[in-house]
Short mmCIF file of C-alpha atoms in Angstrom, two decimals:
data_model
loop_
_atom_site.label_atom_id
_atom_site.label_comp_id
_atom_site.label_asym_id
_atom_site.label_seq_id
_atom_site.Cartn_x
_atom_site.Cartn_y
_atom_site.Cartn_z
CA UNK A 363 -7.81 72.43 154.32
CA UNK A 364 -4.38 70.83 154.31
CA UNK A 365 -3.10 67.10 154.97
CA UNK A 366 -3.47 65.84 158.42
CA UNK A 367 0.42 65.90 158.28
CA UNK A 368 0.42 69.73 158.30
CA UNK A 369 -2.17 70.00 161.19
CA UNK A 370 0.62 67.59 163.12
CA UNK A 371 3.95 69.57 162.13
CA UNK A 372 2.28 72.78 162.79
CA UNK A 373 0.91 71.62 166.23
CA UNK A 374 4.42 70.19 167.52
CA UNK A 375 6.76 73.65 167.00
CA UNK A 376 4.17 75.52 168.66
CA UNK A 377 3.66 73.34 171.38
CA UNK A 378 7.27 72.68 172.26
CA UNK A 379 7.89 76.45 171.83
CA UNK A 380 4.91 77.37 174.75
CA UNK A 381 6.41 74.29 177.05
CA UNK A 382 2.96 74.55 178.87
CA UNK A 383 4.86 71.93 181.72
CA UNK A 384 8.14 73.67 181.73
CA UNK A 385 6.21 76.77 182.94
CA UNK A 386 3.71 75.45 185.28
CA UNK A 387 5.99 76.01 187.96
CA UNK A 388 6.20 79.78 187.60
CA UNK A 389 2.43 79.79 187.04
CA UNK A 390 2.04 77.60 190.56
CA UNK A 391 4.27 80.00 192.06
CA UNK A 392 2.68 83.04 191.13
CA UNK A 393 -0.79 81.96 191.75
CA UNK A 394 0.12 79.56 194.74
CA UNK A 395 -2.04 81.94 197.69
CA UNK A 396 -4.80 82.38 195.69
CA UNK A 397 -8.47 80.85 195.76
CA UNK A 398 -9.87 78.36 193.58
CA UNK A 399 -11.95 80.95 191.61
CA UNK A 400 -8.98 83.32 191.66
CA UNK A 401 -6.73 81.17 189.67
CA UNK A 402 -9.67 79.64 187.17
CA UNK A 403 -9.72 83.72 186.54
CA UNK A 404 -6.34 84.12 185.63
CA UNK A 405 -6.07 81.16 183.49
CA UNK A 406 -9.18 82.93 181.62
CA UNK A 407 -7.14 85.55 181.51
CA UNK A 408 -4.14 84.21 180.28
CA UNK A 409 -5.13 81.77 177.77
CA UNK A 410 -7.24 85.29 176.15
CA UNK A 411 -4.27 86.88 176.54
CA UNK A 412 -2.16 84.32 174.53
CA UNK A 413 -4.65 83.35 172.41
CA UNK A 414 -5.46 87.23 171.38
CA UNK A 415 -1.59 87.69 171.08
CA UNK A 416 -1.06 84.75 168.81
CA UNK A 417 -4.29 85.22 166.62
CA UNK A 418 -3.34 89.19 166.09
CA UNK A 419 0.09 88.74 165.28
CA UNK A 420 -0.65 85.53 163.04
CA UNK A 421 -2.42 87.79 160.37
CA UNK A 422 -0.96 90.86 161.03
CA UNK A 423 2.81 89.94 161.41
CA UNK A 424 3.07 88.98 157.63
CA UNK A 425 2.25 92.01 156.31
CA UNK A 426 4.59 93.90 158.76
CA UNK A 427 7.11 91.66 157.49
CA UNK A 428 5.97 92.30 153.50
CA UNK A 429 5.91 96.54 153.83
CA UNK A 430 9.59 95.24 155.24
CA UNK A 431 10.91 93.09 152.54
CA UNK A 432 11.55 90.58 154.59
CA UNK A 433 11.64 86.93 152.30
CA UNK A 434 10.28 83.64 154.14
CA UNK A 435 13.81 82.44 153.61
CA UNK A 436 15.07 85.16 155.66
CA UNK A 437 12.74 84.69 158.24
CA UNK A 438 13.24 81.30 158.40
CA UNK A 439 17.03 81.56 159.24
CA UNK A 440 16.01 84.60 161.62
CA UNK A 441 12.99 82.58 163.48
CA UNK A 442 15.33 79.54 163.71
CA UNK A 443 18.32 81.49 164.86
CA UNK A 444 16.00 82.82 167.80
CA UNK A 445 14.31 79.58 168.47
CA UNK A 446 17.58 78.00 169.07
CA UNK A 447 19.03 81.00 171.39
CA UNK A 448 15.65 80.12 173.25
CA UNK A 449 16.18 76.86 173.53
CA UNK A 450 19.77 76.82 174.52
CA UNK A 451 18.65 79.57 177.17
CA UNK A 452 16.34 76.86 178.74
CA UNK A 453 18.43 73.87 178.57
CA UNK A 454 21.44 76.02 180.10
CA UNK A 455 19.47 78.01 182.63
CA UNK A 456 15.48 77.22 182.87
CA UNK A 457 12.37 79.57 183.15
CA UNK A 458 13.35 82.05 185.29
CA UNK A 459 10.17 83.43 187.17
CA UNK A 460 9.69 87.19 186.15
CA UNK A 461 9.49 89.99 188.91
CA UNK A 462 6.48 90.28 191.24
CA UNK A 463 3.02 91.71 189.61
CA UNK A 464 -0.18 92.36 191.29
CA UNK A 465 -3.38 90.03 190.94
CA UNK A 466 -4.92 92.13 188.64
CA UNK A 467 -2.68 91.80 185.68
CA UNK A 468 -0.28 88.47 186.31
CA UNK A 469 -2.72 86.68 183.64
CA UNK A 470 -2.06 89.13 181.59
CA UNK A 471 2.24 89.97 182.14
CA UNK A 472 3.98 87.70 183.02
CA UNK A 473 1.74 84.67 182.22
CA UNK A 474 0.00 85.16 178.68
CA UNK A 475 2.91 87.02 177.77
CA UNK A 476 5.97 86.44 177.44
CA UNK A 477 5.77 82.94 179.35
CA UNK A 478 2.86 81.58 176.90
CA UNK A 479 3.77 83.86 173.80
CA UNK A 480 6.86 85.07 173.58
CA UNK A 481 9.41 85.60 170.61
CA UNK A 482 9.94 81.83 170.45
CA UNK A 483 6.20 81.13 169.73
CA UNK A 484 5.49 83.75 167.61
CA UNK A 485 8.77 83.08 165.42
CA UNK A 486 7.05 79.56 165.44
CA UNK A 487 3.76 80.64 164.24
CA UNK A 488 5.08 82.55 161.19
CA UNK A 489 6.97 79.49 160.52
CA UNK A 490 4.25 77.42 160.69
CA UNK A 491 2.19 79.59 157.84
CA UNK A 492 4.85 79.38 155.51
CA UNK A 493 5.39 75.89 155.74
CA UNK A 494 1.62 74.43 156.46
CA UNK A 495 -0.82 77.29 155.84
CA UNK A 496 -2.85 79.82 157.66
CA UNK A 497 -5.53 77.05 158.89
CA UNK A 498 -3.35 74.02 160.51
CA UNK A 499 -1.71 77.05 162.10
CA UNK A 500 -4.64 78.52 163.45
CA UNK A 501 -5.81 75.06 164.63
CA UNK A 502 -2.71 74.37 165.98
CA UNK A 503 -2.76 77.94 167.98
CA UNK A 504 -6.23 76.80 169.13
CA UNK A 505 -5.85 73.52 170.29
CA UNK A 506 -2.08 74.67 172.35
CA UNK A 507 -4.75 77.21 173.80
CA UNK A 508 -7.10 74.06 175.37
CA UNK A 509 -4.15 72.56 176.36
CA UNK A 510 -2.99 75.54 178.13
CA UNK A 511 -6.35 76.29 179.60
CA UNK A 512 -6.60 72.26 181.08
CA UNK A 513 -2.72 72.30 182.42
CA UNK A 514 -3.18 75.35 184.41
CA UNK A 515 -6.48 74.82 185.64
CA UNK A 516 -5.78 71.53 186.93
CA UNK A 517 -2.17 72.48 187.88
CA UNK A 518 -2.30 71.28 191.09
CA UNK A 519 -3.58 67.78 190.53
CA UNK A 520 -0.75 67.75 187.61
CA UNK A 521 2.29 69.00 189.98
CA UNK A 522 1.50 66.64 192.87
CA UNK A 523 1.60 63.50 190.16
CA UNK A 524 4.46 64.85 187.78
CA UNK A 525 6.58 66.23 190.58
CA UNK A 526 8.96 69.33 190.30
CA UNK A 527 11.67 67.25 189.05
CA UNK A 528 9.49 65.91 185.97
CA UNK A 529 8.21 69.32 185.18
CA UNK A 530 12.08 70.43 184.73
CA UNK A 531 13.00 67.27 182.90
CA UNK A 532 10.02 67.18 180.50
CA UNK A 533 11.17 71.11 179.98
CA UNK A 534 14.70 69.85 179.15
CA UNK A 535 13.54 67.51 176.47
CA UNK A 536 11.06 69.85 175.11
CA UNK A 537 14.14 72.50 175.09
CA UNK A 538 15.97 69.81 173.36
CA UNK A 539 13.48 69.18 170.65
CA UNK A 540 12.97 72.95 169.53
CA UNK A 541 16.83 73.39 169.44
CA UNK A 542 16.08 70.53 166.69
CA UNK A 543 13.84 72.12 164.85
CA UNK A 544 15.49 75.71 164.88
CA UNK A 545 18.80 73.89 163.36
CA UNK A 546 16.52 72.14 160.55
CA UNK A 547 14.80 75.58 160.11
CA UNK A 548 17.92 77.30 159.78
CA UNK A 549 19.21 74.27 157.41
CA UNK A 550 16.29 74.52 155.25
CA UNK A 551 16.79 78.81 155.05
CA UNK A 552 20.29 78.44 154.15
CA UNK A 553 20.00 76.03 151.45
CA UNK A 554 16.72 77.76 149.99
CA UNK A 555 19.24 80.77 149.96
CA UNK A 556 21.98 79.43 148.32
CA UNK A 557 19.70 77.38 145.41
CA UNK A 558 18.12 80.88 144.68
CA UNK A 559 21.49 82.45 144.91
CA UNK A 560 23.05 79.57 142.01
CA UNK A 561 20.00 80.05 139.68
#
């Protein structure tokens, strides 16, 4: 079942990598006309979406990557390298909010994907499994969903207290902290690399 350690190291990439604050913005402004019932249904929608996402390409996304060759070593350098031109992206110029979609699919595109898995979180993910296992992962993927689910559902309540200006700055030190952990992730795929390399 794993340490409680892993269930703790696989929950924080993951969760920095969503930045569930960072985007409630776009998700109040996309969903700011609409009923009380209306938005509970598209963050039903958009946490399935995510969660379905995340789950699928959690089992399936290793095996594309074995028919490939592709090494955890490589991946990790790869999945670092675009974790860190994410996280540079939002510390230089923010969530930008995606083009207009109708009612019936914004849970769907933009919302549960790419705003709440994207390339960032799914890079994550994979990371995750090599380093902790397929369980704290999964855990992890289930208990960012919940938090998802209670941030957008009580988005209002959360805006009016945080502000707009903590939103951005809690999405500039989340930004910060998976730029972090891409450069250890890269550090740890490079010098994996090179020891197999010398041996």
């Amino acid at each position: 079942m794993g340490h409680w350690k892993d269930y703790l190291l696989a929950f924080i990439p993951i969760f920095v990598a969503i930045d569930v604050i960072g985007g409630l913005p776009i998700f109040l402004a996309l969903t700011q006309r609409l009923t009380y019932e209306e938005r509970g249904r598209i963050v039903r929608q958009s946490v399935f979406t995510a969660f379905s996402i995340a789950l699928g390409f959690l089992f399936v996304g290793k095996l594309v990557f074995s028919v490939l060759g592709v090494g955890v070593y490589d991946f990790q350098v790869a999945g670092g390298l675009i974790l860190l031109v994410f996280a540079v992206h939002d510390l230089l110029y923010g969530h930008k909010p995606p083009g207009s979609s109708t009612l019936d699919n914004i849970g769907i595109v933009p919302l549960g994907t790419p705003l709440l898995v994207g390339p960032a979180v799914l890079s994550a993910m994979l990371l995750c499994v090599d380093s902790y296992g397929y369980v704290p992962t999964t855990v992890s993927i289930v208990l960012n969903m919940l938090i998802v689910w209670t941030v957008f559902r009580h988005s209002t309540r959360i805006s009016s207290l945080v502000g707009e200006g903590g939103c951005l700055a809690f999405a500039k030190v989340a930004s910060a902290l998976l730029g972090a952990i891409a450069v250890m992730l890269i550090r740890k795929g490079v010098m994996a690399m090179i020891g197999l390399a010398a041996t």
